[in-house]
mmCIF file of C-alpha atoms and ligand atoms in Angstrom:
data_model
loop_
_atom_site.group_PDB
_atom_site.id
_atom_site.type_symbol
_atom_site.label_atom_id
_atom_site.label_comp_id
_atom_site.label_asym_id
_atom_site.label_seq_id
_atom_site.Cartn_x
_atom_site.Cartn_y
_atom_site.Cartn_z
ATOM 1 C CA UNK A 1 127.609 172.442 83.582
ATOM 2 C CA UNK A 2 129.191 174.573 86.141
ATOM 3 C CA UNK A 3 127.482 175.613 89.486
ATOM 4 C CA UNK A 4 126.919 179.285 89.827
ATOM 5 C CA UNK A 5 129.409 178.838 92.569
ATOM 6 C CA UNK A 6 131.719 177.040 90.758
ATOM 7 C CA UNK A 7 131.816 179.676 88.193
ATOM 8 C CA UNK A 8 132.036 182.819 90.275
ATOM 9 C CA UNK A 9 134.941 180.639 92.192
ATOM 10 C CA UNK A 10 136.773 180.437 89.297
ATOM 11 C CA UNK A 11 136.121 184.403 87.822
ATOM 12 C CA UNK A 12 137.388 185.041 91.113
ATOM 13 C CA UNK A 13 140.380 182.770 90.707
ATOM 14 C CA UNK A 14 141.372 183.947 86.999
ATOM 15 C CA UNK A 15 141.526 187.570 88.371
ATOM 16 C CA UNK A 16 144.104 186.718 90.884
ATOM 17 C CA UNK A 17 145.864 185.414 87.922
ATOM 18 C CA UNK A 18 145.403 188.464 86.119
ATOM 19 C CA UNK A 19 146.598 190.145 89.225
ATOM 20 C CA UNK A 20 149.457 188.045 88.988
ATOM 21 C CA UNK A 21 150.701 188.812 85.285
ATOM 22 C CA UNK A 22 149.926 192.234 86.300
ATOM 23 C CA UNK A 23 152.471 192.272 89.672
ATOM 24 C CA UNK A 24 154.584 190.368 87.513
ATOM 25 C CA UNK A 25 154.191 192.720 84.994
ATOM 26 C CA UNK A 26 155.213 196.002 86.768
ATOM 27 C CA UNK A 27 158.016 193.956 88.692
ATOM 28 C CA UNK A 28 159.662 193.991 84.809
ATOM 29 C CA UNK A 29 159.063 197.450 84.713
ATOM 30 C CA UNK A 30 160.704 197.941 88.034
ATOM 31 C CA UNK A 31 163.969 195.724 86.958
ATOM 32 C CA UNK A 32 164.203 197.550 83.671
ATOM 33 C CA UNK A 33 164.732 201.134 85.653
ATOM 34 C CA UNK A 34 167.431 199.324 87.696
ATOM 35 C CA UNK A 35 168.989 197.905 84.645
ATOM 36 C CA UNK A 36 168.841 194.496 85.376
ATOM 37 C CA UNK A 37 167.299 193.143 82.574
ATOM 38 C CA UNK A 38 167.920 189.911 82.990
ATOM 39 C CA UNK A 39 165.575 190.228 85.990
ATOM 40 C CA UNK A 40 163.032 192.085 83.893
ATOM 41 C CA UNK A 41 163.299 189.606 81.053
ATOM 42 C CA UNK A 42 162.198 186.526 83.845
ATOM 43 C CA UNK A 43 159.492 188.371 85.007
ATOM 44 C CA UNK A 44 158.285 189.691 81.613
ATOM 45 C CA UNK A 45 157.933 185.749 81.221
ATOM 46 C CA UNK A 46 156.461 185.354 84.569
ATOM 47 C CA UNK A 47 153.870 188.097 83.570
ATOM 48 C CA UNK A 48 153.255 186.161 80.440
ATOM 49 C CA UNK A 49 152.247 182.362 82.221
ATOM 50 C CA UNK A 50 150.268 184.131 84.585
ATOM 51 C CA UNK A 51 147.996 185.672 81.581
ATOM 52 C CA UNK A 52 148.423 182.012 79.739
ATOM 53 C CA UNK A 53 146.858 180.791 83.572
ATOM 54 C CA UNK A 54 143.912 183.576 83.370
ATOM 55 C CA UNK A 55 143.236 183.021 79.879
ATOM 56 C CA UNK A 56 143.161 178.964 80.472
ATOM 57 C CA UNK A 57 140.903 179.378 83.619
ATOM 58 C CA UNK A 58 138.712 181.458 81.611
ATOM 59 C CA UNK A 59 138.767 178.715 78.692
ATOM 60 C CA UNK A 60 137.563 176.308 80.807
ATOM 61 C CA UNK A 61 134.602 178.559 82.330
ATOM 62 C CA UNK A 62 133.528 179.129 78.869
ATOM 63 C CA UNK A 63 133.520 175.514 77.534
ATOM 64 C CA UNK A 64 132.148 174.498 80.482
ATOM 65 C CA UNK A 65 128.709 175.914 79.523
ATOM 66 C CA UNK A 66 129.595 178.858 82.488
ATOM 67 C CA UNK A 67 130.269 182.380 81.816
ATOM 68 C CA UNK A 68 133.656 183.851 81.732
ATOM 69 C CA UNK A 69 132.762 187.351 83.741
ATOM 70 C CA UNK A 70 136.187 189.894 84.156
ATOM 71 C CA UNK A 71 136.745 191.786 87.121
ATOM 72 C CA UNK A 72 138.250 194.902 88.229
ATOM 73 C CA UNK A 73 141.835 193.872 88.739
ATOM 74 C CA UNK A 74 143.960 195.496 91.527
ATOM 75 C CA UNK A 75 146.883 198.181 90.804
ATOM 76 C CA UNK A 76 150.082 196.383 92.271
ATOM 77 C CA UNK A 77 152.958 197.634 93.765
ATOM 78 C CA UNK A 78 154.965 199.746 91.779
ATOM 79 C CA UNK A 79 158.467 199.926 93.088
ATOM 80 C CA UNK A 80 160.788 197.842 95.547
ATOM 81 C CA UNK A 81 163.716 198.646 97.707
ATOM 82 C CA UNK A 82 165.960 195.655 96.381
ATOM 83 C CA UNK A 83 166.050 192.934 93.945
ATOM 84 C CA UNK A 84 165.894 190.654 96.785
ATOM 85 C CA UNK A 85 162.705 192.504 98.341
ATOM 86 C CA UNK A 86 160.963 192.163 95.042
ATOM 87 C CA UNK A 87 161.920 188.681 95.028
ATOM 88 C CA UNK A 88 160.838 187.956 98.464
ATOM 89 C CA UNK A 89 157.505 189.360 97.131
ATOM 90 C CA UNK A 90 157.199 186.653 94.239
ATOM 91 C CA UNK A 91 158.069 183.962 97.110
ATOM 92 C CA UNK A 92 155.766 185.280 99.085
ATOM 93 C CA UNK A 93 152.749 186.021 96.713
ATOM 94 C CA UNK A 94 153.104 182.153 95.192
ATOM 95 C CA UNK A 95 152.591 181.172 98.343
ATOM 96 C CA UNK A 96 149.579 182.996 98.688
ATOM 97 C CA UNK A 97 148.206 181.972 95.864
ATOM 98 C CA UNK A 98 148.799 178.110 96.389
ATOM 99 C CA UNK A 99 146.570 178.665 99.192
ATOM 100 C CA UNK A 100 143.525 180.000 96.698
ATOM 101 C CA UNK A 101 144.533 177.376 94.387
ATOM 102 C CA UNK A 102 143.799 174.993 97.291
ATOM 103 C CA UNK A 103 140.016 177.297 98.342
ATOM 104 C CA UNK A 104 139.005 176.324 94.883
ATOM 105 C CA UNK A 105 139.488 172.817 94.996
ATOM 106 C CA UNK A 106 137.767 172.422 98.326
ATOM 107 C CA UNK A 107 134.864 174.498 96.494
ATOM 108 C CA UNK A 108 135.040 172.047 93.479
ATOM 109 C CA UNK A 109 134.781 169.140 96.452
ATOM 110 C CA UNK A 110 131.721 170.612 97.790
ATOM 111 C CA UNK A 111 130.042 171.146 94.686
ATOM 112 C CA UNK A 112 130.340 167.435 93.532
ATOM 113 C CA UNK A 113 132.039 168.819 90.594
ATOM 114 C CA UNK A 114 134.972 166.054 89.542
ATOM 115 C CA UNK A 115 135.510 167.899 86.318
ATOM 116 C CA UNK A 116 136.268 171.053 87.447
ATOM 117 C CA UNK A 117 138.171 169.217 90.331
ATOM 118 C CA UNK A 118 140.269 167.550 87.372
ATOM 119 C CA UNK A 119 141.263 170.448 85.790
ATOM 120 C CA UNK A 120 142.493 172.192 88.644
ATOM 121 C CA UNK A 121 145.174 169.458 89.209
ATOM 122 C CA UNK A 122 147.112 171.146 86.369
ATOM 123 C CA UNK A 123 147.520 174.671 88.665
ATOM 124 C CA UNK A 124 147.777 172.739 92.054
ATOM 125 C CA UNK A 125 150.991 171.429 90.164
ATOM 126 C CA UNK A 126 151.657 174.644 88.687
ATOM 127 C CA UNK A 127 152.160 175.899 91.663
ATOM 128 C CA UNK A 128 154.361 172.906 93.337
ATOM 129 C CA UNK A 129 156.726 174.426 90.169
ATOM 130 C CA UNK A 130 156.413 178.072 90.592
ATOM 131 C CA UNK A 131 157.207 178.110 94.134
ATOM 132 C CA UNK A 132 159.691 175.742 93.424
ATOM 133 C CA UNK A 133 161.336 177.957 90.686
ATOM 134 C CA UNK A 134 160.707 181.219 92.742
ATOM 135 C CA UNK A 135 162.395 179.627 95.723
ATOM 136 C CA UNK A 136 165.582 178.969 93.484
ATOM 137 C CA UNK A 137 165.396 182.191 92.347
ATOM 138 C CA UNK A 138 165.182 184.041 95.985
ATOM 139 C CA UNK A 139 168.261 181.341 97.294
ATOM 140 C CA UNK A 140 170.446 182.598 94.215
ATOM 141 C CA UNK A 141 169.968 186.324 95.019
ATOM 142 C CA UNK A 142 170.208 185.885 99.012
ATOM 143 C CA UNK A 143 173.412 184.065 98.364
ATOM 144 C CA UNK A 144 174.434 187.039 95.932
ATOM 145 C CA UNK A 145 174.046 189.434 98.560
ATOM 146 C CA UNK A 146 176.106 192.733 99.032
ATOM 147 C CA UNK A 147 178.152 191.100 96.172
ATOM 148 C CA UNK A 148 177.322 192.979 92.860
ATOM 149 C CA UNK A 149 179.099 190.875 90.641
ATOM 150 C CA UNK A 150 176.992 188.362 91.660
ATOM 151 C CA UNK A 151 174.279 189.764 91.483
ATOM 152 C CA UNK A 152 174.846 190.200 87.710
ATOM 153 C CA UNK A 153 175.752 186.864 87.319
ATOM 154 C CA UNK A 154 172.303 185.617 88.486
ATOM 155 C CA UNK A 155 170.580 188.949 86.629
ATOM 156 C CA UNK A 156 172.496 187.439 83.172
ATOM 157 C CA UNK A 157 171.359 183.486 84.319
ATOM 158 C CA UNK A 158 167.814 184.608 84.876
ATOM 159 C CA UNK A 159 167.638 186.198 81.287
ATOM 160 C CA UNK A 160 168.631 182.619 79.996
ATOM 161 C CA UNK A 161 164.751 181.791 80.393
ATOM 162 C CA UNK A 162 162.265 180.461 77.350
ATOM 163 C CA UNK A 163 158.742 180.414 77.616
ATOM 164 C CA UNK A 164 156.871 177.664 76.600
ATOM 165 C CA UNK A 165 152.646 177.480 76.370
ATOM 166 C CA UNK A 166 151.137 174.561 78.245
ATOM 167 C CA UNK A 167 150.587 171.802 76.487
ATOM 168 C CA UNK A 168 147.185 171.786 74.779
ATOM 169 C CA UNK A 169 147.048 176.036 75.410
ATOM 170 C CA UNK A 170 145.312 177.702 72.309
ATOM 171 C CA UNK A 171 146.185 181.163 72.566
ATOM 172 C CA UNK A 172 144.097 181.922 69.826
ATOM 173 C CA UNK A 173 141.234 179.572 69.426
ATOM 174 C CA UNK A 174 138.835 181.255 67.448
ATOM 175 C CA UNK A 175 141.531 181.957 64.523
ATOM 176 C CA UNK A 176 140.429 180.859 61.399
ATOM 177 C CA UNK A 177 136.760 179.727 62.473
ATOM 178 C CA UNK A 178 134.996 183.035 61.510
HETATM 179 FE FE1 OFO B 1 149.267 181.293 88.185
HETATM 180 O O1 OFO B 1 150.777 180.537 88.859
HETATM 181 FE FE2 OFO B 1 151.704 181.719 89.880
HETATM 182 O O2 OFO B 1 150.534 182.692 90.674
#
């Protein structure tokens, strides 16, 4: 059972995720009107883990005997001067939200909550990957540059990505059971 702590901590948490698909989200948008859609494609993608993250956080509140409660979620930024300033942004925001990854662990800690501690290993190595991947992703178009052929060589490359649920992810659990 989670502490009424534990649970808000976590509402909290899956609406920076939200946040997330939603940045992510209007990034895709922003890449489209540029036409660089390989761009758009990976953070269409991006957009789509980060609602597989919410969704999973949310999961876990619920079956946890808490309450999964939504919250207002933030408008994000709607335009960016370059593809490397929006991808400074992703860099950037990761990082930020390793940090709240690591807040809610400390809370799990002080609530003598192992569980809850266990399942957050999964996002503290989520985000070892993400910032990992977004890193790669910010060296490739630094190194691009000026240089717009290639910058289309890393727009085309980006598009190359798959998405893939986590493993044990039911994006629709209740299918079938009514
Ligand atoms: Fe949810 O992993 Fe990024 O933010």
């Amino acid at each position: 059972m989670l502490s009424d702590r534990m649970n808000e901590a976590l509402c909290q948490q899956a609406n920076r995720e939200l946040y997330s698909s939603y940045l992510y989200l209007s990034m895709s948008y922003y890449f489209e009107s540029i036409d660089m859609l390989g761009f758009a494609h990976w953070m269409r993608l991006q957009a789509a883990e980060e609602l597989v993250h919410t969704m999973r956080m949310l999961d876990y509140v619920a079956g946890s005997g808490g309450r999964a409660r939504m919250l207002a979620v933030e408008a994000p930024q709607f335009s960016w001067s370059s593809p490397l300033q929006a991808f400074q942004h992703v860099w950037d925001h990761e990082r930020t939200v390793t940090g709240l990854i690591l807040a809610l662990v400390r809370v799990a800690e002080e609530e003598k909550d192992a569980a809850t501690g266990q399942f957050l290993e999964w996002y503290v190595k989520e985000q070892v990957e993400e910032e990992e991947s977004s890193d790669g992703v910010l060296s490739q178009v630094k190194a691009a540059g000026e240089d717009r052929s290639a910058l289309v060589e890393a727009d085309r490359k980006l598009g190359e990505r798959r998405f893939k649920f986590p493993k044990g992810f039911e994006m629709f659990p209740y299918s079938g059971s009514a």
